[in-house]
Amino acid sequence: MPDPTPRHIAIVMDGNGRWARKRFMPRGVGHKAGVDALVKVVQAAADRGVGFLTVFAFSSENWKRPEEEVSGLMSLLLVALSKHLVRLKADGVRIRIVGDLDQVSDKVRSALLDAQSATVGNSRLVLTVAFNYGGRWDIVQACRQAMAAGLAPEQLTEAELSRFMAMAYAPDPDLFIRTGGEVRLSNFLLWQSAYAELMFTDCLWPDFDAAELDRAIAEFGRRERRFGDVGSSGEGEGAIGAGEDASPQPPHCED
Ligand code: FPP
């Protein structure tokens, strides 16, 4: 039986603003709570043997937000790194950054790259922080690199292009989670998520915790991954965690 634990989980951490508004607080408070949730989920994922966790921290579209919110997110990132980096490093987390860092301030770029360098020796869990990232940007930058490397059109295969994608070091995500109730990919890991199992939850990101992660992993174990093949013929057979209780779980996360 295949291992029901996804090797790579990607998360769109949505719902921070609504979480704060429900509490009559500024959106920035929600983002701060989002950082706390992220730190806990990283620990929980590592404990469960997930090898790669990739989170959408700042999309290439997030620049459209009010200037105050954008600068708040940048400041929060700096605070979060200075507060949590030592612990993450001690816990064996390797931080990697993907995204167009040419567009971010020197201070933010340095902090991100320093975190990456400081944890380069770790391998328990690779936490990829997608920052000023967009899936279309990634595909275009990969094509540009392939062209710059002198690849002829007939040499450009899926495998070749994959070598130039920003996350070439990681397996494709097995499980793609989006919190916050929206049901779309929002330009996250478009190339890499071709065969990911998609999971959408109403849970607002600051409420997402180890129990929610376990719920998502359990649901992943009930999915049948076919990768374009016909899969098994019997109902439930062939699911990743086949043999386990396949009954749907009640929703848990409530706000
Ligand atoms: C979406 O919630 C969330 C973000 C745009 C940022 C996610 C960032 C973190 C969890 C913190 C870690 C990252 C940084 C940059 C410090 P939303 O604001 O769209 O929520 P809403 O849909 O309820 O408005």
Coordinates of C-alpha atoms and ligand atoms in Angstrom, one line a residue:
M1 CA 0.0 0.0 0.0
P2 CA 1.4 3.4 -0.9
D3 CA 2.3 5.7 2.0
P4 CA -0.8 7.9 2.7
T5 CA 1.4 10.8 3.8
P6 CA 1.9 13.3 1.0
R7 CA 5.5 13.9 0.3
H8 CA 4.9 17.4 -0.8
I9 CA 2.0 19.7 0.4
A10 CA 1.4 23.1 -1.1
I11 CA -0.8 25.7 0.7
V12 CA -2.6 28.9 -0.3
M13 CA -2.9 30.5 3.1
D14 CA -6.1 32.5 2.5
G15 CA -8.5 34.1 5.0
N16 CA -6.3 36.2 7.2
G17 CA -8.1 39.4 6.5
R18 CA -11.6 37.9 7.2
W19 CA -10.3 36.2 10.3
A20 CA -9.3 39.7 11.6
R21 CA -12.4 41.4 10.5
K22 CA -14.6 38.9 12.3
R23 CA -12.8 40.1 15.4
F24 CA -13.2 43.8 14.5
M25 CA -9.4 44.0 14.2
P26 CA -7.2 45.3 11.3
R27 CA -6.3 42.9 8.6
G28 CA -2.6 43.0 9.7
V29 CA -3.7 41.3 12.9
G30 CA -4.9 38.4 10.7
H31 CA -1.6 38.2 8.9
K32 CA 0.2 38.1 12.2
A33 CA -2.0 35.3 13.3
G34 CA -1.3 33.7 10.0
V35 CA 2.4 33.6 10.7
D36 CA 1.7 31.9 14.0
A37 CA -0.5 29.3 12.2
L38 CA 2.3 28.7 9.7
V39 CA 4.9 28.1 12.3
K40 CA 2.7 25.5 14.0
V41 CA 1.8 23.8 10.7
V42 CA 5.5 23.6 9.7
Q43 CA 6.2 21.7 13.0
A44 CA 3.2 19.5 12.5
A45 CA 4.1 18.7 8.9
A46 CA 7.7 17.8 9.9
D47 CA 6.4 15.6 12.7
R48 CA 4.2 13.7 10.3
G49 CA 7.0 13.0 7.9
V50 CA 6.0 15.5 5.1
G51 CA 9.2 16.3 3.3
F52 CA 8.2 19.4 1.4
L53 CA 5.8 22.2 2.4
T54 CA 5.3 25.1 0.0
V55 CA 3.4 28.2 1.0
F56 CA 2.1 31.1 -0.9
A57 CA 3.3 34.0 1.3
F58 CA 3.1 36.8 -1.2
S59 CA 1.8 36.6 -4.8
S60 CA 2.9 38.7 -7.7
E61 CA -0.7 40.0 -7.6
N62 CA -0.5 41.1 -3.9
W63 CA 1.2 44.3 -4.9
K64 CA -2.3 45.5 -5.9
R65 CA -3.3 45.7 -2.2
P66 CA -3.3 49.0 -0.4
E67 CA 0.3 50.3 0.2
E68 CA -0.2 50.1 3.9
E69 CA -1.1 46.4 3.8
V70 CA 1.8 45.6 1.4
S71 CA 4.3 47.4 3.7
G72 CA 2.7 45.7 6.7
L73 CA 3.3 42.3 5.1
M74 CA 6.9 43.1 4.3
S75 CA 7.5 44.3 7.9
L76 CA 5.8 41.2 9.2
L77 CA 8.0 39.0 7.1
L78 CA 11.1 40.6 8.6
V79 CA 9.7 40.3 12.2
A80 CA 8.6 36.7 11.6
L81 CA 12.0 35.6 10.3
S82 CA 13.9 37.2 13.2
K83 CA 11.5 35.7 15.6
H84 CA 11.2 32.1 14.3
L85 CA 14.3 31.4 12.2
V86 CA 16.5 30.1 15.1
R87 CA 13.8 27.6 16.1
L88 CA 13.0 26.5 12.6
K89 CA 16.7 25.9 12.0
A90 CA 17.1 23.9 15.2
D91 CA 14.1 21.8 14.1
G92 CA 15.8 20.8 10.9
V93 CA 13.8 23.0 8.6
R94 CA 15.4 24.1 5.4
I95 CA 14.0 27.3 4.0
R96 CA 13.9 27.9 0.3
I97 CA 12.6 30.9 -1.5
V98 CA 10.9 31.0 -4.9
G99 CA 9.7 34.1 -6.7
D100 CA 10.9 37.2 -8.4
L101 CA 13.1 38.8 -5.8
D102 CA 14.3 41.5 -8.2
Q103 CA 11.1 43.4 -7.4
V104 CA 11.4 43.4 -3.6
S105 CA 13.3 45.7 -1.4
D106 CA 17.0 45.0 -0.6
K107 CA 16.1 44.5 3.0
V108 CA 13.4 41.9 2.4
R109 CA 15.5 40.2 -0.3
S110 CA 18.5 39.9 2.1
A111 CA 16.4 38.6 4.9
L112 CA 14.9 35.9 2.7
L113 CA 18.2 34.9 1.2
D114 CA 19.9 34.9 4.6
A115 CA 17.2 32.6 5.9
Q116 CA 17.8 30.3 2.9
S117 CA 21.6 30.3 3.5
A118 CA 21.2 29.8 7.3
T119 CA 19.2 26.6 6.9
V120 CA 21.0 25.1 3.9
G121 CA 22.4 22.2 5.9
N122 CA 18.9 21.1 7.0
S123 CA 16.9 18.3 5.4
R124 CA 14.1 17.2 7.8
L125 CA 11.5 19.4 6.0
V126 CA 12.0 21.8 3.1
L127 CA 9.8 24.9 3.6
T128 CA 9.5 26.7 0.4
V129 CA 8.2 30.3 0.8
A130 CA 6.8 31.6 -2.5
F131 CA 7.3 35.3 -2.4
N132 CA 6.4 37.6 -5.2
Y133 CA 5.6 34.4 -7.0
G134 CA 3.2 33.5 -9.8
G135 CA 2.8 30.3 -11.6
R136 CA 2.8 32.0 -15.0
W137 CA 5.9 34.0 -14.0
D138 CA 7.6 30.7 -13.2
I139 CA 6.7 29.1 -16.6
V140 CA 8.0 32.2 -18.4
Q141 CA 11.2 32.4 -16.4
A142 CA 11.8 28.6 -17.1
C143 CA 11.3 29.1 -20.8
R144 CA 13.7 32.1 -20.8
Q145 CA 16.3 30.0 -19.0
A146 CA 15.9 27.2 -21.5
M147 CA 16.3 29.6 -24.4
A148 CA 19.3 31.2 -22.8
A149 CA 20.8 27.7 -22.4
G150 CA 20.5 27.3 -26.2
L151 CA 17.9 24.6 -26.2
A152 CA 16.4 24.0 -29.7
P153 CA 12.6 23.9 -29.9
E154 CA 12.6 20.1 -30.5
Q155 CA 14.8 19.6 -27.4
L156 CA 12.2 21.3 -25.2
T157 CA 10.4 18.5 -23.5
E158 CA 8.3 18.6 -20.3
A159 CA 11.2 17.0 -18.4
E160 CA 13.7 19.6 -19.8
L161 CA 11.5 22.5 -18.9
S162 CA 10.9 21.1 -15.4
R163 CA 14.7 21.4 -14.9
F164 CA 14.3 25.2 -15.2
M165 CA 11.2 25.6 -13.0
A166 CA 11.8 27.5 -9.7
M167 CA 11.1 24.3 -7.7
A168 CA 13.2 21.9 -9.7
Y169 CA 14.6 20.6 -6.4
A170 CA 11.3 19.3 -5.2
P171 CA 8.9 16.6 -6.3
D172 CA 5.6 17.9 -7.6
P173 CA 3.0 18.7 -4.9
D174 CA 0.9 15.6 -4.0
L175 CA -1.6 17.7 -2.1
F176 CA -2.7 21.3 -2.8
I177 CA -4.7 22.9 0.0
R178 CA -6.4 26.3 -0.1
T179 CA -8.0 27.7 3.0
G180 CA -10.5 30.5 3.3
G181 CA -13.3 29.1 1.2
E182 CA -12.3 30.3 -2.3
V183 CA -12.1 27.6 -4.9
R184 CA -9.4 28.6 -7.3
L185 CA -5.6 28.2 -7.8
S186 CA -4.8 31.9 -8.0
N187 CA -1.7 31.4 -10.1
F188 CA 0.1 29.2 -7.6
L189 CA 2.3 26.3 -8.8
L190 CA 0.4 26.0 -12.1
W191 CA 3.0 23.7 -13.7
Q192 CA 3.8 21.7 -10.7
S193 CA 0.3 21.0 -9.5
A194 CA -0.9 19.2 -12.7
Y195 CA -1.6 16.0 -10.7
A196 CA -1.9 17.3 -7.2
E197 CA -5.0 16.4 -5.2
L198 CA -6.9 19.7 -4.6
M199 CA -8.5 20.4 -1.3
F200 CA -10.5 23.5 -0.5
T201 CA -11.6 24.3 3.1
D202 CA -13.7 27.1 4.5
C203 CA -11.3 27.2 7.5
L204 CA -9.6 30.6 7.6
W205 CA -5.8 30.3 7.6
P206 CA -5.2 31.5 11.2
D207 CA -7.5 28.7 12.4
F208 CA -5.7 26.0 10.4
D209 CA -3.8 23.8 12.8
A210 CA -2.3 20.3 13.3
A211 CA -5.8 18.8 13.5
E212 CA -6.8 20.4 10.2
L213 CA -3.6 19.1 8.6
D214 CA -4.3 15.6 9.9
R215 CA -7.8 16.0 8.4
A216 CA -6.4 17.0 5.0
I217 CA -3.8 14.1 5.1
A218 CA -6.6 11.7 6.0
E219 CA -8.7 13.0 3.0
F220 CA -5.7 12.7 0.8
G221 CA -5.4 9.0 1.9
R222 CA -8.9 8.4 0.7
R223 CA -8.3 9.9 -2.8
E224 CA -7.6 7.6 -5.7
R225 CA -4.7 9.0 -7.7
R226 CA -4.8 7.8 -11.3
F227 CA -2.3 10.2 -13.1
G228 CA -4.4 9.8 -16.3
D229 CA -4.6 6.0 -16.0
V230 CA -7.9 4.1 -15.5
G231 CA -7.1 3.2 -11.9
S232 CA -8.7 0.4 -10.0
S233 CA -12.2 -0.8 -10.9
G234 CA -13.6 -1.4 -7.4
E235 CA -15.0 1.5 -5.4
G236 CA -12.5 2.8 -2.9
E237 CA -9.8 0.3 -4.0
G238 CA -6.6 2.0 -5.1
A239 CA -7.1 4.9 -2.8
I240 CA -3.8 6.0 -1.3
G241 CA -4.7 4.7 2.1
A242 CA -7.0 1.9 0.9
G243 CA -8.1 -0.3 3.7
E244 CA -8.7 2.6 6.1
D245 CA -12.1 3.9 7.0
A246 CA -13.3 5.7 3.9
S247 CA -16.2 7.5 5.5
P248 CA -16.1 11.3 5.0
Q249 CA -15.1 13.3 8.1
P250 CA -17.3 16.0 9.5
P251 CA -16.1 19.5 9.1
H252 CA -14.1 20.7 12.1
C253 CA -12.7 24.1 11.7
E254 CA -15.2 26.7 13.0
D255 CA -14.7 30.3 13.5
Ligands
FPP1 C1 -4.3 35.8 2.2 O1 -5.2 36.3 3.2 C2 -3.0 35.8 2.8 C3 -1.9 36.6 2.3 C4 -2.0 37.5 1.2 C5 -0.6 36.5 2.9 C6 -0.3 35.2 3.6 C7 0.7 35.4 4.5 C8 0.9 34.9 5.7 C9 0.1 33.8 6.3 C10 2.0 35.3 6.6 C11 3.3 34.9 6.2 C12 3.8 35.7 5.1 C13 4.3 37.0 5.2 C14 4.5 37.8 3.9 C15 4.7 37.6 6.4 P1 -6.1 37.5 2.7 O2 -5.5 38.7 3.2 O3 -6.4 37.5 1.3 O4 -7.4 37.2 3.5 P2 -8.9 37.5 3.1 O5 -9.2 36.7 1.8 O6 -9.7 37.1 4.2 O7 -9.0 39.0 2.8

